[in-house]
PDB file of C-alpha atoms in Angstrom:
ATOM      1  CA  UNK A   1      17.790  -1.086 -13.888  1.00  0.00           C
ATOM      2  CA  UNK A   2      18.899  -1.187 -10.020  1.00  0.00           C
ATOM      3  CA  UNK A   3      16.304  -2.303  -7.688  1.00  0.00           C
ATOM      4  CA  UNK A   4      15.116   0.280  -5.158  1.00  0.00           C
ATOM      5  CA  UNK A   5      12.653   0.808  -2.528  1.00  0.00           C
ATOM      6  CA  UNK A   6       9.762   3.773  -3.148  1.00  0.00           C
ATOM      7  CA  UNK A   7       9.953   6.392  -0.247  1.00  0.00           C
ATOM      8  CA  UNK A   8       6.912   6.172   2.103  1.00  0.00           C
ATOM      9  CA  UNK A   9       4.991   9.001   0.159  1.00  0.00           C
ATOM     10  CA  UNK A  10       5.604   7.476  -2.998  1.00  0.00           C
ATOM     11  CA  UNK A  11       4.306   3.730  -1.474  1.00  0.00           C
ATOM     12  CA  UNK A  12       1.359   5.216   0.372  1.00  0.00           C
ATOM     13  CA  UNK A  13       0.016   7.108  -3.079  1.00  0.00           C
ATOM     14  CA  UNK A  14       1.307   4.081  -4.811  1.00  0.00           C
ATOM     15  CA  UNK A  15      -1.418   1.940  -2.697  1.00  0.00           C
ATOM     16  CA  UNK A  16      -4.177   4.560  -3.010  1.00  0.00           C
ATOM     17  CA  UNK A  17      -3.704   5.001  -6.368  1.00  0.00           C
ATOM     18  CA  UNK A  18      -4.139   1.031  -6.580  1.00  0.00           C
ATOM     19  CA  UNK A  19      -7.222   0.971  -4.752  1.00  0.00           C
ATOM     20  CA  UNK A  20      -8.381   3.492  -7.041  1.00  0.00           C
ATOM     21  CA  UNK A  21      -8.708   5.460  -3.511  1.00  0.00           C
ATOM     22  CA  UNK A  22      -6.415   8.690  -4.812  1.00  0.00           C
ATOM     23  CA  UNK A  23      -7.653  12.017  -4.204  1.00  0.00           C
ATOM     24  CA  UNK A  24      -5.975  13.869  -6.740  1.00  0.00           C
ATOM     25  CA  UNK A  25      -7.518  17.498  -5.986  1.00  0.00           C
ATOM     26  CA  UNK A  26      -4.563  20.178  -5.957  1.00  0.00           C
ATOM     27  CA  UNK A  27      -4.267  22.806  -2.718  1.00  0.00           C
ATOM     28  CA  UNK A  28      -5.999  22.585   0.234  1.00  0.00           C
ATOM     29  CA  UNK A  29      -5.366  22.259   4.174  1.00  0.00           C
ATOM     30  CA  UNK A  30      -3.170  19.722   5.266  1.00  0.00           C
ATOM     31  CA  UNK A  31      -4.469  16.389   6.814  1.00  0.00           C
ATOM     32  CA  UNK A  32      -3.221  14.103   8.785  1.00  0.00           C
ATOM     33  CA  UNK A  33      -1.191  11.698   7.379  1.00  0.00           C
ATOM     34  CA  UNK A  34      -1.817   8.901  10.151  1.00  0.00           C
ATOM     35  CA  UNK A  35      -5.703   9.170   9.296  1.00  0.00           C
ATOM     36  CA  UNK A  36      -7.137   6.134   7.239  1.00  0.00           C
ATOM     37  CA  UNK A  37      -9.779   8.247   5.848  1.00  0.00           C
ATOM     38  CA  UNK A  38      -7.160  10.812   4.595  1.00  0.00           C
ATOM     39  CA  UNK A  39      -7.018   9.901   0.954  1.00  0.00           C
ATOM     40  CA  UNK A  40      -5.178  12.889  -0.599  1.00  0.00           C
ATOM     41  CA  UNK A  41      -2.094  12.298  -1.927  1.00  0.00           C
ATOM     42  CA  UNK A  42       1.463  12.292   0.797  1.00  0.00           C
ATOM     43  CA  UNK A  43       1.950  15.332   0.278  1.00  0.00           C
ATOM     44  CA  UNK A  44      -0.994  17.397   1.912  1.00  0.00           C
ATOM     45  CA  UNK A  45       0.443  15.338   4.676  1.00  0.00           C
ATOM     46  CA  UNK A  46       0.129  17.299   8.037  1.00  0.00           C
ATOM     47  CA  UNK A  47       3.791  17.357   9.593  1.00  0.00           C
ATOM     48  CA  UNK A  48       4.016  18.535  13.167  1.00  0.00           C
ATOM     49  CA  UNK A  49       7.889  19.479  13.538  1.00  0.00           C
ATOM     50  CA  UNK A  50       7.446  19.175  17.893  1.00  0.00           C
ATOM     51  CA  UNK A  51       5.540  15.602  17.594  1.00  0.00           C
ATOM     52  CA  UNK A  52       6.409  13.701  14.836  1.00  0.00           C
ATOM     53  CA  UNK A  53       3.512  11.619  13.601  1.00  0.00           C
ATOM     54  CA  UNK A  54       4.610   7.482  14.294  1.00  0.00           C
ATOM     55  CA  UNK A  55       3.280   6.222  11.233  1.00  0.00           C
ATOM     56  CA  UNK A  56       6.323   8.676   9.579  1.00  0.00           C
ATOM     57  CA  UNK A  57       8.708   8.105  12.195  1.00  0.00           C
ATOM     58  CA  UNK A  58       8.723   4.290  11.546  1.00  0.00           C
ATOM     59  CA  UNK A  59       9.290   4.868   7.656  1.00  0.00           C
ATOM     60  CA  UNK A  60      12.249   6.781   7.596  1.00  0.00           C
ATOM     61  CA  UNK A  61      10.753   9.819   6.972  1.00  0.00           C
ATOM     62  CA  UNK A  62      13.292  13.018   7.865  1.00  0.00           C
ATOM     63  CA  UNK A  63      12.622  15.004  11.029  1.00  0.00           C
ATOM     64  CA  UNK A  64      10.828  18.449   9.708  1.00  0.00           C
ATOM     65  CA  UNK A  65      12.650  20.112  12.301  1.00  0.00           C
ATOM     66  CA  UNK A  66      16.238  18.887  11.176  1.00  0.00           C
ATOM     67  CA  UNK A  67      18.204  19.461   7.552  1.00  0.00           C
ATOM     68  CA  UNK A  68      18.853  16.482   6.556  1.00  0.00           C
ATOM     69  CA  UNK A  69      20.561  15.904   2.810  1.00  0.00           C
ATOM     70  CA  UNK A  70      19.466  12.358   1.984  1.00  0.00           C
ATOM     71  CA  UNK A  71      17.077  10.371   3.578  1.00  0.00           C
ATOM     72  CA  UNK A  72      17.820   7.093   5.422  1.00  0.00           C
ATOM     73  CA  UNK A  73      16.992   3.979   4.318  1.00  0.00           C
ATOM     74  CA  UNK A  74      15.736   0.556   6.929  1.00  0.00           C
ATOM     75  CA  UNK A  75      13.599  -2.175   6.195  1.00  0.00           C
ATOM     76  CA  UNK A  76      12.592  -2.666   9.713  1.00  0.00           C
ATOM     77  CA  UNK A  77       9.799  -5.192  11.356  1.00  0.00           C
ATOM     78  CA  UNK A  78       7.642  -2.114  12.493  1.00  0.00           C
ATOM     79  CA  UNK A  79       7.130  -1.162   8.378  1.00  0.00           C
ATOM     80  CA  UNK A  80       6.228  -4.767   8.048  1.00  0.00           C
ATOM     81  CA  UNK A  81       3.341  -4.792  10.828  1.00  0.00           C
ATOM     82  CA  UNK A  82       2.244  -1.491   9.309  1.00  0.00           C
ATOM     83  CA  UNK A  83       1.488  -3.225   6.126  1.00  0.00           C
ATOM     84  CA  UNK A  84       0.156  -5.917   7.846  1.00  0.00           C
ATOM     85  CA  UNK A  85      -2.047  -4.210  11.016  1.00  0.00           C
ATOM     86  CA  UNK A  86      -2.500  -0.375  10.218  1.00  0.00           C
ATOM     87  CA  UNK A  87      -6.243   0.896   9.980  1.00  0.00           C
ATOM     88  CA  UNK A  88      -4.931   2.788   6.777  1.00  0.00           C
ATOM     89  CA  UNK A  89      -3.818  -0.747   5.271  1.00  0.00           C
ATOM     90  CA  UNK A  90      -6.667  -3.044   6.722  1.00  0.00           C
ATOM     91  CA  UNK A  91      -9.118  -0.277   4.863  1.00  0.00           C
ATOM     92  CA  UNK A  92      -7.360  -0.153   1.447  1.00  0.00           C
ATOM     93  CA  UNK A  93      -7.438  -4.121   1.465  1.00  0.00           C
ATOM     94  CA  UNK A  94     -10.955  -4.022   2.431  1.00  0.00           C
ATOM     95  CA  UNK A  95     -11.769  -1.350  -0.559  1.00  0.00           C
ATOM     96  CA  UNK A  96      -9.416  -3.263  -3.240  1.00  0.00           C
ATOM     97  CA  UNK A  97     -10.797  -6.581  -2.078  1.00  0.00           C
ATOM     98  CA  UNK A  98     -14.615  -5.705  -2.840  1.00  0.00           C
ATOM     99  CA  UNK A  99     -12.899  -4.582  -6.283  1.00  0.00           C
ATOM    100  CA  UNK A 100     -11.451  -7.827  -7.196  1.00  0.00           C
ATOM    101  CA  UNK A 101     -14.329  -9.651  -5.566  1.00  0.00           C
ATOM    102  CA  UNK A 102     -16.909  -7.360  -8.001  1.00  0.00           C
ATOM    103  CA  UNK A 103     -14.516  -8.148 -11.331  1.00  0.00           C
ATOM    104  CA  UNK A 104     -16.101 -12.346 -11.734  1.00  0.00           C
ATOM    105  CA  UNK A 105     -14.009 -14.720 -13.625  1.00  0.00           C
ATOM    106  CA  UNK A 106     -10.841 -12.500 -15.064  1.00  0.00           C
ATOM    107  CA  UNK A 107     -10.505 -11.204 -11.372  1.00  0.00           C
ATOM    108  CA  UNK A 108      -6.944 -12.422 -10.851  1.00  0.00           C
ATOM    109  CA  UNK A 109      -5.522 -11.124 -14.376  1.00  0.00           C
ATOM    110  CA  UNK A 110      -7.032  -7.805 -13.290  1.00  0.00           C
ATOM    111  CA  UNK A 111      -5.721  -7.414 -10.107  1.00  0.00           C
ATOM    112  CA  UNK A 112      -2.344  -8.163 -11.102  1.00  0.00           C
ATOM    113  CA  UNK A 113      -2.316  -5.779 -14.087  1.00  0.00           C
ATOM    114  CA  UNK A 114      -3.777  -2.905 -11.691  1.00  0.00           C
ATOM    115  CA  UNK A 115      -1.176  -3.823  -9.095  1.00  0.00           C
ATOM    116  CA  UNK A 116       1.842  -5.047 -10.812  1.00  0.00           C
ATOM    117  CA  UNK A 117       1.095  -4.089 -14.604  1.00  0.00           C
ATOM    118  CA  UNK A 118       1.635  -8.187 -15.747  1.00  0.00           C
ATOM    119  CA  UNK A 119      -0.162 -11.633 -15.320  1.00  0.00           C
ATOM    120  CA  UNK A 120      -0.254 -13.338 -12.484  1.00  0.00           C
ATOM    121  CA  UNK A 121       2.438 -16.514 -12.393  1.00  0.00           C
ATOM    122  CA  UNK A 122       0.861 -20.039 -12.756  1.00  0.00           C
ATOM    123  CA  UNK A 123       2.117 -20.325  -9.324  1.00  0.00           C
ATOM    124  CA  UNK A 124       0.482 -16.945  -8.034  1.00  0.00           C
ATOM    125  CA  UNK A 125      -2.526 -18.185  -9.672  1.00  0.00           C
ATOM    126  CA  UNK A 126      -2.655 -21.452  -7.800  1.00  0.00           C
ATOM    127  CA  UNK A 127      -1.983 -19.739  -4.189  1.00  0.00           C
ATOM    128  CA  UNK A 128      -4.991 -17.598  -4.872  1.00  0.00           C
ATOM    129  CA  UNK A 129      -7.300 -20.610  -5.673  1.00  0.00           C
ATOM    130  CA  UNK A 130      -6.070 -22.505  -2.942  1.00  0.00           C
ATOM    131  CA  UNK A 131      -7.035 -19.411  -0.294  1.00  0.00           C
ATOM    132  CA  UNK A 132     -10.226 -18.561  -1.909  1.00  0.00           C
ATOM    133  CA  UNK A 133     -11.258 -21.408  -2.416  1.00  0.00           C
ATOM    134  CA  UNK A 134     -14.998 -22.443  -0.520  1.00  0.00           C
ATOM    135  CA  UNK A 135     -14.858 -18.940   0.358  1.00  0.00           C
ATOM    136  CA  UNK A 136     -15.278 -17.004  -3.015  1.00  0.00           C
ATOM    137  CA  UNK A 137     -18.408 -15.286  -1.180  1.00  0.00           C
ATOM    138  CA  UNK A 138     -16.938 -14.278   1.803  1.00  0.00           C
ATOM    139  CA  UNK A 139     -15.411 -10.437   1.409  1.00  0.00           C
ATOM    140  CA  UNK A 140     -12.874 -10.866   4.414  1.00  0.00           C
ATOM    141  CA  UNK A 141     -10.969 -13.716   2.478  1.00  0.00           C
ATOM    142  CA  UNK A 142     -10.968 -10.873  -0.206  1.00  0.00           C
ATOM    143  CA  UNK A 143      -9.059  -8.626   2.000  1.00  0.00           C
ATOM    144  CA  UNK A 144      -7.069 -10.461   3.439  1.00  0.00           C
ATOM    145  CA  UNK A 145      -5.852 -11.687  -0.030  1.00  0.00           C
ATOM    146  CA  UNK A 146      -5.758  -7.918  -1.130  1.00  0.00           C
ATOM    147  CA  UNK A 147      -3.971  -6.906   1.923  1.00  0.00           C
ATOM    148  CA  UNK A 148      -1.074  -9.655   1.111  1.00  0.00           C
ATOM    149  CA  UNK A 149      -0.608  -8.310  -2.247  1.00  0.00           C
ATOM    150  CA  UNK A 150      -0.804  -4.546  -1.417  1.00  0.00           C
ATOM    151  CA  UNK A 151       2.236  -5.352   1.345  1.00  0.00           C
ATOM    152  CA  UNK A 152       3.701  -7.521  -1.598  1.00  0.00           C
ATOM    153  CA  UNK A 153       7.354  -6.280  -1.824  1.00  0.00           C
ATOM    154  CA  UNK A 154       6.878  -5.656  -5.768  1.00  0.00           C
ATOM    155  CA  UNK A 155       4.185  -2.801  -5.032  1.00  0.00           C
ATOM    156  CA  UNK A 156       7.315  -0.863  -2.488  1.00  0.00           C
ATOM    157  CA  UNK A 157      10.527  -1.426  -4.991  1.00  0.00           C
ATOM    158  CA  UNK A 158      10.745  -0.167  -8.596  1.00  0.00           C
ATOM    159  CA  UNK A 159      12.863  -2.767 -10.393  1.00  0.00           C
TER     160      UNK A 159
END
């Protein structure tokens, strides 16, 4: 199978579903998508077609206003300091890292079949030891170690 990158909406639901964050409900208003409280799934995504929303903008998402019949496609730095400094993405690490910090000793196999559906590599495993570490009680470390795997490139391609 050809590797390829998830679209934004399929990424962002991808990491709420992950966090076990997803609201699933059908129908209803619109929110907006920028919001990090806004846990419905991508598509109940307010789209303004006179302001585009940045957060889309910076993901390739197609201007509402415009027909467009494919979608571009960029890696670009500003999607990598999303996933690294958004509110949306600092909350779902903080949410997913109380989760693996609740699961005890079978943590790390847990959170690697939730995110990636396999076992965590024998180097993976010693990465994670060697950040947590002398700080196994302290739920920023947590995070910050859910936030790198939620940015991880093999939660945004399909292989």
């Amino acid at each position: 199978m050809i590797r390829r990158r998830l679209d934004w909406e399929s990424w962002r639901d991808a990491v709420l579903t992950a966090t076990g964050e997803l609201d699933l409900r059908s129908g209803g208003p619109a929110a907006s998508i920028s919001d990090a409280k806004n846990l419905r799934r991508s598509l109940y995504g307010a789209s303004d077609r006179q302001d585009m929303d940045p957060m889309l903008r910076i993901h390739d998402v197609p201007d509402p206003g415009a027909h467009n019949p494919w979608r571009t496609e960029t890696i670009t730095p500003l999607q990598g300091l999303f996933a690294l400094n958004s509110p949306f993405m600092q909350t779902r690490a903080d949410t997913l890292g109380k989760w693996i910090q609740s699961q005890g000793e079978n943590r790390l196999p847990l959170t690697y079949a939730r995110l990636f559906q396999r076992p965590p590599t024998e180097r993976e495993t010693q990465a994670a030891h060697r950040f947590l570490t002398g700080r196994e009680s302290d739920p920023a470390a947590w995070s910050q170690y859910a936030q790198a795997l939620l940015a991880a490139n093999e939660v945004m391609f399909v292989d």
